Amino acid sequence: MQSALLQIENLSVSAGEKTILEHLNLTIRPGELHVLMGPNGAGKSTLASAIMGDPRYAVTDGTIRFDGEDITESAADVRAKKGIFLSFQSPEEIPGITLENFLRTSIRAVTGKPLKVIAFGKELKKQMEGLDMDPSYAERYLNVGFSGGEKKKAEILQLLMLKPRLALLDETDSGLDVDAVRIVSQGIRTYHDETNALLIITHNAKILEGLDVDYVHVLEGKRIVRTGGAELVREITEGGFGTQSPDRRA
Amino acid sequence: MAEKTYVEEISRSLYDFRDAVNADFQTDAGLTKEIVAHISEEKHDPDWMAEFRQKSLAIYNQLEIPHWGPSIDGLNMDNIVTYVRPKTDMKGTWEEVPEDIKNTFERLGIPQAERASLAGVGAQYDSEVVYHNLQSEVAAQGVVYTDLESALTGPYAEMVREHFMHLVPPTDHKFAALHGAVWSGGSFVYVPPGVHVEIPLQSYFRLNAPGAGQFEHTLIIVDENAYLHFIEGCSAPKYNVANLHAGCVEIYVGKNSRVRYSTIENWSKNMYNLNTKRAVVEENGIIEWVSGSFGSHTSYLYPMSILRGDHARMEFTGITFAGNGQELDTGAQVIHLGKDTSSHIVTKSIARDGGVSNFRSGVTVTKHAENSRSSVSCESLMLDDRSRSDTIPVMDIQTDRVDVGHEARIGRISEESIFYLMSRGLSEEDAKALIVGGFAEPIAKELPLEYAVEMNNLIHLEMQGTVG
C-alpha cells in the first residue's frame, strides 16, 4: 500500500469555546477519492478548513501530516505550497484583481517559479471552455458579482490550473443546477489521476456520478462514525444518517 | 514601456535618502519681523509683497492654533527654519542643475517622467525652484508655466497680484497666515482661452533640510474654454526633528473650462503637513481633484471647491493611508453658489498599525444654488484593532431644491478573505496588500499611470511594515 498523502490522527478542533471535532482519524493516499457526508453542523466544513489551516479554528489535540510532514502548525499559504487546495463553500469576492491575474499570482506563489505565460494562456482558455465559462470572466474581478454557480466553476478552474496534490471540495455542488453539477463533476474527472487525491464534502449523489469513489465517511457527533465504499452514498442519500439524526434529506 | 514602469523597482530608500545640507543661505529658526523682512530682501520681493508678508505675519501672531483636529503639539515654530535657499538659481536644463540636486530628482524619477509623459516640469528643492521647463510647443500656445517668483516681476505680475492669496486669504487660518508671511517657490500656470494642454504639467517638491519648512505657492489660472491637467508630487527624507509643510494651492477655473489636479503626497513621517488647497469654478466649468495622502506625521488637508458659476461641477477622488504614528485628517469641502451645480466626493481611507485616518467633508449649498446635487461617499478600512478611522460630515443646506446624499462605511479587513487568498499560496502580507490594493483600485485608476504604480508600491511598502 502506498504511503499516506494526508494522515490525520486524533484530531480535536475547536472554534472559540466550542469543540467541533474530537479525536478524529482519517488517512488519504494518492489516487484515492474520499467522500465526506454527515448532517448539517456536524463539522464537515470545519474539518476541511482545519486541513487547509484556517486560523479561526484551533487544533487542540492531534496531528495533521501531509506527505509525512507534520503541518499541524503551518500557515495556510505553506500548506497551499505543499499541494493542498480547498474549494470554498462560499468563495470570497476580491475586488481589484481579475480572475486571470489572480490565477497567475497564485500559480507563481504555489510553484515558486516564473510563469510560462503562453502555456498558461492556452491552458486557461482550454479549461474555461471545458467548464463552459464565458471567457470574459477571466477579465472580471475575482468572484465579484459572480452568481453562485459561476463562483463554484471558478473554484474548479483554480483547481484545474493549480493542480494540487490534495483537493478538498466543500459542497462545491450546493446551489448548482443539474447542468452545472455535471460540468463540475466533469472538471473533477479531468483533474483526478493516480498522483492526486480528493476529499469531497457533499449532500448530493449527483456530483459523484461518473466518479470512482473509494471511501465514504460519515461525520457525526464530532468524529467519523462510519466508513464504507461507494455503496454508502446511496444508502445515506436514500435513508439518511440513521437514528442519530432525524435529517432525511434526499 | 520600460520608461513607463521605472518606478516599479521602488523601495523606501527611494524617498528616504538625505543629501548633505549645502545651503547657499538660510534664515535663523523661528519667526520674527526681521526674519520675514530678510526673506523679502533675499527674494527681491516687490514692495507690495514685502508688505503682504508683514501683514500676514501680524495675522499669524493673532490667530490661534487650531484645536479641532489632530494634535500639532510636536511642532514648535521657534525651531523651524522657514527659508533654505539651495546653492543654485533656477535652471532650464537638467545638465545645469548641480550634481547632488540633479541626482536627487533622478532617483525620484522626475527627469525620466518628463521625457516620458509630461509637457512641463518644475522641481523645487527646499525653498527654491531649481528647475523649470515647458515644451516649446506648449509655450507657443501661450501657456505660461514658471516659478512664482519670476511671475511676480514678469509680464504676468499684475495677474499674480490680483489672484495671489485671494482664494485663500491669510486670515483663513493660522497656517495660511504663516504661508503668506514666508511662502517661497511653487508654480505659476496660465492657460489662455481655448487652449487645451493635452499633456500634463508636473511640479515636484523635495524638502531636504532637517527642521525646515516648505511653503510653496501654486497659482493656476485657466481662462475660458480651456483644459489643464496639473500634477504635484512631494517627498522628503526622514529626520528625528519636526519638519513643516504649509503649502497653498489656488486654482481659478474659467467658464467652460476643465482642470484636473492630481497629487500624491508622500512626505516623511516627521512632517507636519498643514496644507491648503482651493479652487473657484466659473459657469459650466469643472474641477477634478485626485488626491493621495500617504506620508507625514500629521496632516490637515481638505481641498475646497467654490462652485461660483451656474452648472459648475467638482469631482473629488481621494485616498488616505495612515500607518504607525500617523494621524491623517483629510477630506474635501464644497460650496455651491451657482444654480445647477454638482459635487461628487468619493474617498477611501485605510488605517493600520495604530494609524489614525479621519475623513471630514463639508458641503454648503447656498439658497441661490437651486437644483444642485451633492453626493459624498467615504469608505474606511481598518487593518487591525489598534488603528482608528472616523468620518465627520458637515452639511449646511440653505435651500430645499437640492439633492444631497451622504454615505459612509467603516469596515475591517476580512479574515475570511485573507484565509481565502492564503489558501491559494499568498503570504499573509501579500494577501492583505492585495485586498488593500483592491480597496484602493477605484482611486488608483484615476491617477496618472506612474502615480498609480507608485501608489501600489507604497501600499506594498506600508504592508511590509518596513516603514518606521
XYZ file of C-alpha atoms in Angstrom:
718
model
C 0.000 0.000 0.000
C 1.205 3.494 -0.859
C 2.248 5.796 1.930
C -0.345 8.320 3.065
C -0.690 11.713 1.403
C -2.788 13.040 4.270
C -2.756 11.477 7.688
C -4.930 12.870 10.458
C -4.509 11.373 13.899
C -6.551 12.019 16.990
C -7.521 15.473 15.783
C -9.539 17.778 18.034
C -10.609 21.168 16.745
C -12.444 23.992 18.437
C -13.797 27.381 17.477
C -13.664 29.678 20.460
C -15.023 27.721 23.423
C -16.836 25.197 21.294
C -15.315 21.815 20.450
C -16.305 20.850 16.921
C -14.171 17.793 16.183
C -12.841 15.315 18.697
C -10.246 12.545 18.282
C -10.823 12.269 14.562
C -8.740 9.988 12.355
C -8.514 9.999 8.564
C -5.953 8.732 6.060
C -5.942 9.614 2.351
C -3.492 8.098 -0.154
C -2.527 9.317 -3.630
C -5.056 8.317 -6.284
C -7.924 7.998 -3.813
C -11.255 9.757 -3.881
C -12.928 10.165 -0.491
C -16.421 11.433 0.180
C -17.386 13.041 3.471
C -21.037 13.118 4.400
C -22.913 13.953 7.550
C -25.743 16.065 8.914
C -25.608 19.841 8.809
C -23.450 21.288 11.531
C -21.552 18.041 12.103
C -18.224 19.750 11.366
C -17.514 18.706 7.772
C -16.515 22.237 6.697
C -14.530 22.634 9.907
C -12.505 19.552 9.015
C -11.752 20.885 5.523
C -10.855 24.313 6.942
C -8.627 22.766 9.611
C -6.776 20.720 6.980
C -6.250 23.930 4.975
C -5.071 25.826 8.086
C -7.871 28.297 8.770
C -6.636 30.335 11.765
C -10.206 30.719 13.039
C -10.120 27.089 14.144
C -7.755 25.904 16.868
C -6.281 22.433 16.815
C -6.369 21.446 20.480
C -5.091 17.895 20.089
C -3.680 15.516 17.494
C -1.679 15.979 14.303
C -2.182 16.595 10.610
C 0.550 15.151 8.404
C 0.938 15.824 4.710
C 3.351 13.679 2.759
C 4.800 12.521 6.074
C 5.422 16.033 7.315
C 3.700 17.480 10.370
C 1.783 20.547 9.145
C -0.471 20.958 12.191
C 1.030 24.385 12.930
C 1.704 25.503 9.353
C 0.054 28.594 7.877
C -2.437 28.177 5.041
C -0.033 29.504 2.396
C 2.608 26.972 3.433
C 0.045 24.189 3.081
C -1.009 25.535 -0.331
C 2.609 25.439 -1.461
C 2.879 21.829 -0.333
C -0.085 20.997 -2.559
C -3.306 21.306 -0.543
C -6.272 23.094 -2.102
C -9.661 23.974 -0.691
C -12.652 24.748 -2.873
C -14.717 27.033 -0.653
C -18.387 26.623 0.018
C -18.785 30.421 -0.255
C -15.809 31.771 -2.197
C -14.776 35.308 -1.206
C -15.213 38.259 -3.556
C -11.913 40.095 -4.061
C -12.198 43.406 -5.952
C -9.143 44.841 -7.678
C -7.671 41.669 -9.160
C -9.027 39.839 -12.175
C -9.570 36.105 -12.142
C -6.791 35.689 -14.713
C -4.273 37.829 -12.834
C -5.182 36.085 -9.632
C -4.512 32.698 -11.225
C -1.102 33.907 -12.388
C -0.315 35.259 -8.931
C -1.468 32.095 -7.278
C 0.422 29.743 -9.633
C 3.624 31.744 -9.103
C 3.097 31.684 -5.340
C 2.375 27.970 -5.176
C 5.123 26.824 -7.540
C 7.676 29.453 -6.567
C 8.653 29.628 -10.239
C 8.134 32.146 -13.014
C 5.015 31.547 -15.050
C 5.176 30.187 -18.599
C 2.928 32.863 -19.995
C 1.952 31.353 -23.339
C 1.296 27.884 -21.952
C -0.721 29.482 -19.168
C -2.893 31.406 -21.625
C -3.588 28.303 -23.691
C -4.448 26.191 -20.717
C -6.689 28.834 -19.191
C -8.660 29.067 -22.417
C -8.984 25.295 -22.639
C -10.072 24.795 -19.035
C -12.593 27.632 -19.167
C -14.111 26.068 -22.283
C -14.291 22.708 -20.505
C -16.169 24.352 -17.654
C -18.452 26.221 -20.058
C -17.290 29.557 -18.624
C -17.557 32.684 -20.731
C -14.004 33.941 -21.493
C -14.993 37.398 -20.180
C -14.895 36.009 -16.641
C -11.091 35.890 -16.840
C -11.105 39.683 -17.033
C -13.560 40.217 -14.189
C -12.572 40.809 -10.612
C -12.239 37.590 -8.668
C -15.742 36.332 -7.839
C -17.120 39.886 -7.710
C -20.706 39.811 -8.910
C -20.383 36.148 -9.972
C -23.523 34.061 -9.459
C -23.295 31.146 -7.028
C -22.745 28.737 -9.912
C -20.080 30.908 -11.538
C -18.194 31.131 -8.249
C -18.128 27.349 -7.940
C -16.940 26.967 -11.508
C -14.213 29.498 -10.788
C -13.140 27.351 -7.838
C -12.889 24.280 -10.066
C -10.997 26.374 -12.627
C -8.477 27.230 -9.914
C -8.249 23.541 -9.021
C -7.503 22.644 -12.641
C -4.928 25.418 -13.071
C -3.155 24.937 -9.738
C -3.066 21.123 -9.904
C -2.762 20.495 -6.181
C -1.899 17.058 -4.785
C -4.868 17.073 -2.428
C -8.150 18.799 -3.246
C -10.758 19.446 -0.569
C -14.103 20.298 -2.151
C -16.535 21.777 0.336
C -20.058 21.444 -1.051
C -18.935 22.581 -4.464
C -22.243 21.262 -5.817
C -24.554 23.123 -3.468
C -26.784 25.670 -5.135
C -25.911 24.461 -8.643
C -28.413 23.400 -11.269
C -28.212 19.940 -12.814
C -26.131 21.025 -15.818
C -23.654 22.901 -13.660
C -23.247 19.911 -11.337
C -22.499 17.742 -14.367
C -19.883 20.242 -15.604
C -18.246 20.490 -12.182
C -18.234 16.710 -11.941
C -16.561 16.538 -15.366
C -13.979 19.051 -14.103
C -13.208 16.788 -11.165
C -12.718 13.842 -13.537
C -10.321 15.914 -15.629
C -8.300 16.784 -12.551
C -8.187 13.411 -10.805
C -5.408 10.941 -11.516
C -3.143 8.495 -9.680
C -0.881 11.233 -8.323
C -3.514 13.269 -6.517
C -6.387 12.747 -4.137
C -9.751 14.297 -3.318
C -11.946 14.756 -0.303
C -15.417 15.736 -1.468
C -17.930 17.071 1.027
C -21.443 16.708 -0.331
C -25.085 16.005 0.444
C -25.797 15.033 -3.113
C -25.032 11.881 -5.087
C -25.283 13.736 -8.399
C -21.788 15.201 -8.246
C -20.369 11.723 -7.675
C -21.908 10.227 -10.817
C -19.123 9.109 -13.104
C -16.513 9.345 -10.351
C -14.800 6.331 -8.831
C -15.430 6.744 -5.154
C -13.018 4.788 -2.971
C -14.236 5.652 0.522
C -17.259 7.294 2.062
C -17.063 8.650 5.615
C -19.908 9.748 7.823
C -19.083 12.590 10.212
C -21.426 12.878 13.146
C -21.030 13.722 16.820
C -17.618 15.334 16.317
C -15.961 12.309 14.704
C -16.116 9.871 11.802
C -18.682 7.266 12.846
C -18.768 5.123 9.715
C -16.553 4.436 6.746
C -17.541 2.382 3.750
C -17.341 2.154 -0.017
C -19.343 3.896 -2.748
C -22.483 1.959 -1.791
C -22.747 4.053 1.376
C -23.587 7.139 -0.703
C -26.779 5.535 -1.963
C -27.681 4.241 1.451
C -27.321 7.667 3.017
C -28.977 9.691 0.277
C -31.951 7.333 0.416
C -32.118 6.504 4.089
C -30.420 9.411 5.849
C -27.839 9.184 8.590
C -29.815 6.744 10.773
C -31.201 7.031 14.256
C -28.688 9.587 15.471
C -30.041 12.136 13.082
C -33.587 12.939 12.017
C -32.194 14.605 8.907
C -33.638 12.693 5.946
C -32.626 14.821 3.058
C -32.873 13.263 -0.380
C 7.092 50.553 -21.725
C 10.422 50.484 -19.893
C 10.143 54.205 -19.321
C 6.611 53.896 -18.029
C 7.418 51.322 -15.436
C 10.528 52.847 -13.969
C 9.007 53.274 -10.535
C 8.322 49.561 -10.147
C 11.709 48.984 -8.593
C 10.789 51.329 -5.817
C 11.993 50.834 -2.291
C 11.756 53.033 0.728
C 15.309 54.193 0.041
C 13.888 55.971 -2.957
C 12.429 58.610 -0.696
C 14.419 58.193 2.446
C 17.847 59.331 1.357
C 19.346 62.587 2.524
C 21.659 64.961 0.799
C 24.205 66.793 2.938
C 22.724 70.214 3.587
C 24.628 72.562 1.347
C 22.557 75.695 1.562
C 23.532 78.974 -0.005
C 21.572 80.865 2.595
C 19.153 80.046 5.344
C 17.288 82.062 7.908
C 17.594 81.534 11.631
C 14.997 79.245 13.139
C 11.754 80.808 14.336
C 9.563 83.590 13.095
C 10.086 87.319 13.626
C 9.524 90.516 11.621
C 13.246 90.597 10.967
C 13.338 87.084 9.601
C 10.363 87.795 7.325
C 11.979 91.052 6.162
C 15.152 89.138 5.497
C 13.264 86.650 3.299
C 11.751 89.594 1.351
C 15.186 91.026 0.854
C 16.762 87.746 -0.213
C 13.921 87.117 -2.664
C 13.852 90.683 -4.029
C 10.125 90.968 -3.328
C 8.191 93.800 -4.942
C 7.099 96.286 -2.283
C 3.515 95.046 -2.172
C 4.712 91.527 -1.482
C 7.080 92.624 1.284
C 4.108 94.400 2.912
C 1.869 91.412 2.317
C 4.331 89.219 4.189
C 4.470 91.555 7.180
C 0.656 91.824 7.324
C 0.393 88.064 7.147
C 2.868 87.735 9.988
C 0.766 90.084 12.121
C -2.320 87.958 11.373
C -0.354 84.831 12.174
C 0.534 86.221 15.570
C -3.132 86.955 16.313
C -4.635 83.648 15.256
C -4.974 80.588 17.461
C -3.535 77.186 16.667
C -6.482 75.026 15.556
C -7.762 72.750 18.319
C -10.443 70.818 16.469
C -8.132 68.380 14.693
C -5.118 66.166 15.372
C -2.546 67.438 17.852
C 0.271 69.549 16.454
C 1.954 69.992 19.822
C 5.102 68.398 18.397
C 5.519 71.364 16.099
C 7.431 74.245 17.646
C 7.641 77.195 15.275
C 10.665 78.532 17.171
C 12.612 75.553 15.833
C 11.505 75.732 12.205
C 13.805 77.266 9.621
C 11.387 78.910 7.213
C 13.740 79.645 4.332
C 16.561 77.497 2.959
C 17.945 78.525 -0.405
C 19.827 75.819 -2.305
C 23.164 76.689 -3.889
C 21.797 77.332 -7.344
C 19.383 79.535 -9.202
C 16.658 78.154 -11.436
C 17.853 76.242 -14.491
C 16.156 75.381 -17.766
C 18.021 72.143 -18.420
C 18.853 69.303 -16.051
C 22.547 69.440 -17.130
C 22.881 72.822 -15.471
C 21.354 71.726 -12.159
C 24.073 70.996 -9.564
C 25.042 67.327 -9.462
C 23.765 66.447 -5.962
C 20.369 68.039 -6.526
C 20.041 66.591 -10.009
C 20.843 63.136 -8.626
C 18.092 63.543 -6.043
C 15.484 64.253 -8.700
C 16.811 61.439 -10.882
C 16.400 58.999 -8.028
C 12.831 60.266 -7.708
C 12.304 59.676 -11.424
C 11.423 63.251 -12.341
C 13.566 63.807 -15.487
C 12.548 60.338 -16.718
C 8.866 61.150 -16.226
C 9.369 64.461 -18.013
C 10.776 62.678 -21.057
C 8.073 60.020 -20.983
C 4.818 61.745 -20.306
C 4.889 65.398 -19.291
C 4.679 68.664 -21.167
C 6.429 70.649 -18.487
C 8.174 70.162 -15.169
C 9.030 72.293 -12.194
C 11.279 70.987 -9.434
C 11.684 72.663 -6.075
C 14.440 71.822 -3.609
C 13.881 73.188 -0.110
C 12.715 76.786 -0.555
C 13.506 77.491 -4.183
C 12.657 76.122 -7.598
C 15.845 74.718 -9.140
C 14.470 73.592 -12.492
C 11.628 74.691 -14.714
C 10.919 73.762 -18.274
C 7.955 73.825 -20.619
C 7.820 72.182 -24.039
C 8.219 74.825 -26.704
C 5.035 73.680 -28.494
C 3.009 74.286 -25.366
C 4.717 77.608 -24.714
C 3.897 78.606 -28.300
C 0.186 78.196 -27.487
C 0.628 80.962 -24.947
C 0.731 78.703 -21.912
C 2.799 80.098 -19.061
C 4.388 77.700 -16.580
C 7.098 79.074 -14.355
C 8.131 79.613 -10.775
C 6.035 82.127 -8.886
C 8.986 84.446 -8.206
C 9.598 85.006 -11.929
C 5.891 85.597 -12.441
C 5.874 88.275 -9.732
C 8.039 90.581 -11.790
C 7.374 89.401 -15.349
C 4.582 90.272 -17.794
C 2.052 88.477 -15.589
C 2.935 90.447 -12.468
C -0.445 92.181 -12.367
C -2.348 88.920 -12.822
C -0.390 87.345 -9.991
C -1.052 90.300 -7.736
C -4.788 90.141 -8.473
C -5.031 86.445 -7.659
C -2.334 85.634 -5.114
C -3.981 84.571 -1.829
C -7.374 85.885 -2.884
C -8.927 82.448 -2.712
C -7.037 81.549 0.442
C -6.544 84.828 2.333
C -4.027 84.924 5.212
C -6.984 85.396 7.557
C -8.303 81.937 6.617
C -6.402 80.161 9.390
C -3.133 80.404 11.249
C -1.107 78.370 8.767
C -2.499 80.261 5.801
C -1.195 83.398 7.535
C 2.151 81.673 8.062
C 2.198 80.793 4.387
C 1.516 84.428 3.446
C 4.465 85.516 5.559
C 7.125 83.047 4.468
C 5.947 81.466 1.187
C 8.697 80.617 -1.273
C 8.786 78.761 -4.558
C 5.938 76.939 -6.205
C 4.495 77.386 -9.641
C 2.506 79.826 -11.712
C 0.388 78.456 -14.548
C -1.685 80.438 -17.001
C -3.654 78.758 -19.780
C -5.119 81.204 -22.327
C -8.708 80.946 -23.614
C -9.435 77.962 -25.841
C -6.135 76.194 -25.188
C -6.207 72.509 -24.301
C -2.937 71.432 -22.721
C -3.093 67.802 -23.837
C -0.132 66.532 -21.802
C 0.091 67.142 -18.040
C 2.384 69.587 -16.287
C 4.048 68.450 -13.086
C 5.673 70.206 -10.157
C 7.701 68.207 -7.660
C 8.637 69.462 -4.196
C 11.527 67.998 -2.279
C 12.355 69.127 1.248
C 15.870 68.037 2.167
C 16.948 70.207 5.108
C 16.147 68.893 8.619
C 13.950 71.100 10.805
C 12.960 73.216 7.829
C 9.643 74.332 6.452
C 8.451 74.295 2.867
C 5.856 76.885 1.867
C 5.480 76.695 -1.890
C 2.620 78.516 -3.556
C 0.889 77.116 -6.619
C -1.243 79.560 -8.559
C -3.149 78.131 -11.518
C -5.295 80.324 -13.731
C -7.133 78.622 -16.560
C -9.022 81.012 -18.797
C -12.289 80.237 -20.645
C -12.846 77.109 -22.759
C -9.512 75.616 -21.765
C -8.152 72.404 -20.262
C -5.248 71.598 -17.973
C -4.051 68.544 -16.073
C -1.648 69.543 -13.333
C 0.253 67.020 -11.192
C 2.048 67.649 -7.930
C 4.313 65.277 -6.072
C 6.284 65.701 -2.906
C 8.621 63.813 -0.612
C 11.320 64.260 1.991
C 13.867 62.139 3.865
C 13.036 61.231 7.448
C 14.660 63.104 10.311
C 14.208 63.000 14.055
C 13.113 66.627 14.193
C 9.801 68.018 13.032
C 9.597 69.435 9.529
C 6.707 71.582 8.370
C 4.925 71.827 5.060
C 2.355 74.600 4.768
C 1.849 74.971 1.050
C -1.018 76.669 -0.698
C -2.712 75.874 -3.994
C -5.119 78.296 -5.659
C -6.898 77.269 -8.844
C -9.103 79.520 -10.965
C -11.240 77.576 -13.436
C -12.711 79.778 -16.158
C -16.054 79.469 -17.896
C -16.481 76.158 -19.776
C -13.008 75.058 -18.685
C -11.841 71.905 -17.002
C -8.913 71.472 -14.632
C -7.704 68.183 -13.260
C -5.334 68.406 -10.308
C -3.633 65.161 -9.229
C -1.297 64.723 -6.351
C 0.385 62.016 -4.340
C 1.694 63.315 -1.065
C 4.420 61.145 0.346
C 6.147 63.227 2.987
C 8.409 61.553 5.510
C 6.913 60.660 8.865
C 8.379 63.562 10.795
C 6.434 66.044 8.645
C 3.554 68.248 9.764
C 1.581 68.715 6.582
C -0.787 71.666 7.056
C -1.754 72.352 3.516
C -4.488 74.494 1.979
C -5.924 73.992 -1.495
C -8.819 75.837 -3.046
C -10.456 76.229 -6.436
C -13.118 78.558 -7.746
C -15.114 77.395 -10.739
C -16.992 79.649 -13.134
C -20.042 78.841 -15.232
C -20.065 75.357 -16.707
C -16.503 74.737 -15.534
C -15.185 71.561 -13.934
C -12.597 70.983 -11.232
C -11.411 67.423 -10.670
C -9.233 66.610 -7.687
C -7.370 63.329 -7.374
C -5.556 63.157 -4.089
C -3.437 60.506 -2.401
C -2.149 61.073 1.151
C 0.397 58.522 2.300
C 3.127 60.272 4.205
C 3.569 62.792 7.013
C 3.290 62.554 10.774
C 0.175 64.700 10.886
C -1.878 66.060 8.006
C -4.661 68.590 7.734
C -5.846 68.608 4.135
C -9.342 69.473 2.864
C -9.286 70.924 -0.658
C -12.209 73.295 -1.157
C -14.121 73.927 -4.350
C -16.236 77.036 -4.741
C -18.784 76.470 -7.487
C -19.456 80.095 -8.332
C -20.932 79.816 -11.813
C -24.158 78.087 -12.778
C -23.671 74.462 -13.877
C -20.177 74.347 -12.345
C -19.022 70.903 -11.238
C -16.500 69.340 -8.934
C -15.321 65.798 -8.515
C -13.056 64.758 -5.692
C -11.409 61.341 -5.574
C -9.152 60.760 -2.602
C -7.288 58.068 -0.729
C -5.539 58.264 2.630
C -3.310 55.594 4.155
C -2.282 56.074 7.790
C 0.302 53.760 9.318
C 2.137 53.630 12.621
C 2.469 57.011 14.328
C 0.470 58.839 11.675
C -2.664 60.902 12.159
C -4.029 61.922 8.789
C -7.027 64.200 8.838
C -8.178 64.630 5.262
C -11.299 65.306 3.294
C -12.941 67.756 0.936
C -15.152 70.817 1.062
C -17.502 72.334 -1.463
C -19.569 75.493 -1.573
C -22.407 75.571 -4.072
C -23.116 79.166 -5.093
C -24.384 78.784 -8.660
C -27.581 77.126 -9.815
C -27.494 73.551 -11.149
C -24.059 72.955 -9.680
C -22.914 69.487 -8.729
C -20.310 67.946 -6.468
C -19.248 64.340 -6.188
C -16.853 63.285 -3.434
C -15.541 59.714 -3.247
C -12.875 58.806 -0.724
C -11.257 55.727 0.709
C -9.178 55.637 3.829
C -7.002 52.921 5.275
C -5.563 52.713 8.784
C -3.069 50.148 10.003
C -0.640 49.525 12.829
C -2.091 52.136 15.172
C -2.562 54.778 12.477
C -5.454 57.233 12.579
C -7.241 58.238 9.415
C -10.124 60.671 9.666
C -12.337 61.910 6.887
C -14.045 65.282 7.039
C -16.417 66.597 4.449
C -18.043 69.985 4.336
C -20.907 70.628 1.926
C -22.552 74.039 1.790
C -25.440 74.727 -0.575
C -26.432 78.386 -0.507
C -30.013 79.456 -1.084
C -29.257 80.611 -4.628
C -27.848 77.237 -5.622
C -31.150 75.748 -6.708
C -31.263 72.356 -8.411
C -27.817 71.493 -7.170
C -26.652 67.986 -6.434
C -24.074 66.727 -3.993
C -23.000 63.218 -3.112
C -20.383 62.226 -0.569
C -19.154 58.672 -0.141
C -16.455 57.580 2.262
C -15.239 54.048 2.825
C -12.737 53.199 5.528
C -10.778 50.025 6.034
C -9.054 49.242 9.312
C -6.429 46.541 9.191
C -6.208 45.811 12.905
C -7.745 46.653 16.280
C -5.194 49.320 17.161
C -5.996 51.579 14.231
C -8.742 54.178 14.085
C -10.915 55.752 11.497
C -13.654 58.349 11.850
C -15.989 60.092 9.459
C -17.042 63.638 10.248
C -19.517 65.044 7.729
C -20.830 68.602 7.978
C -23.660 69.863 5.803
C -25.182 73.296 5.545
C -28.101 73.212 3.129
C -29.919 76.517 2.724
C -32.398 75.623 0.008
C -34.972 72.861 -0.371
C -34.444 72.365 -4.034
C -31.330 70.221 -3.802
C -30.376 66.585 -3.974
C -27.845 65.751 -1.295
C -26.553 62.341 -0.317
C -24.006 61.060 2.158
C -22.769 57.546 2.634
C -20.080 56.291 4.990
C -18.817 52.772 5.561
C -16.208 51.725 8.042
C -15.030 48.143 7.952
C -12.273 45.816 8.961
C -10.173 43.714 6.649
C -11.967 40.397 6.330
C -10.242 37.386 7.891
C -12.199 35.182 5.511
C -10.699 36.996 2.530
C -7.181 36.710 3.944
C -7.621 32.979 4.518
C -9.068 32.522 1.043
C -6.040 34.161 -0.573
C -3.581 32.348 1.691
C -5.182 29.039 0.715
C -4.049 29.919 -2.818
C -0.431 30.281 -1.742
C -0.223 34.015 -0.971
C 1.575 35.038 2.210
C -0.477 36.883 4.801
C 1.294 40.126 3.859
C 0.647 39.666 0.149
C -2.960 38.696 0.841
C -3.518 41.881 2.848
C -1.728 44.007 0.265
C -3.907 42.524 -2.453
C -7.086 43.262 -0.504
C -5.952 46.809 0.278
C -4.913 47.272 -3.338
C -8.349 46.161 -4.449
C -9.963 48.551 -1.995
C -7.814 51.377 -3.377
C -8.208 50.407 -7.012
C -11.095 52.757 -7.900
C -8.818 55.623 -6.833
C -5.667 54.203 -8.420
C -7.309 54.086 -11.822
C -7.899 57.855 -11.630
C -4.200 58.554 -11.128
C -1.643 59.090 -13.882
C -0.025 55.726 -14.668
C 3.270 56.402 -12.925
C 1.486 57.530 -9.808
C -0.869 54.556 -9.831
C 2.154 52.258 -9.912
C 3.771 54.347 -7.194
C 0.640 54.111 -5.075
C 0.562 50.339 -5.399
C 4.209 50.180 -4.422
C 3.554 52.438 -1.451
C 0.739 50.157 -0.335
C 3.059 47.147 -0.560
C 5.756 49.036 1.347
C 3.294 50.011 4.037
C 2.022 46.456 4.289
C 5.532 45.092 4.772
C 5.803 47.076 7.960
C 9.277 48.176 6.922
C 8.382 51.819 7.230
C 9.201 53.335 10.586
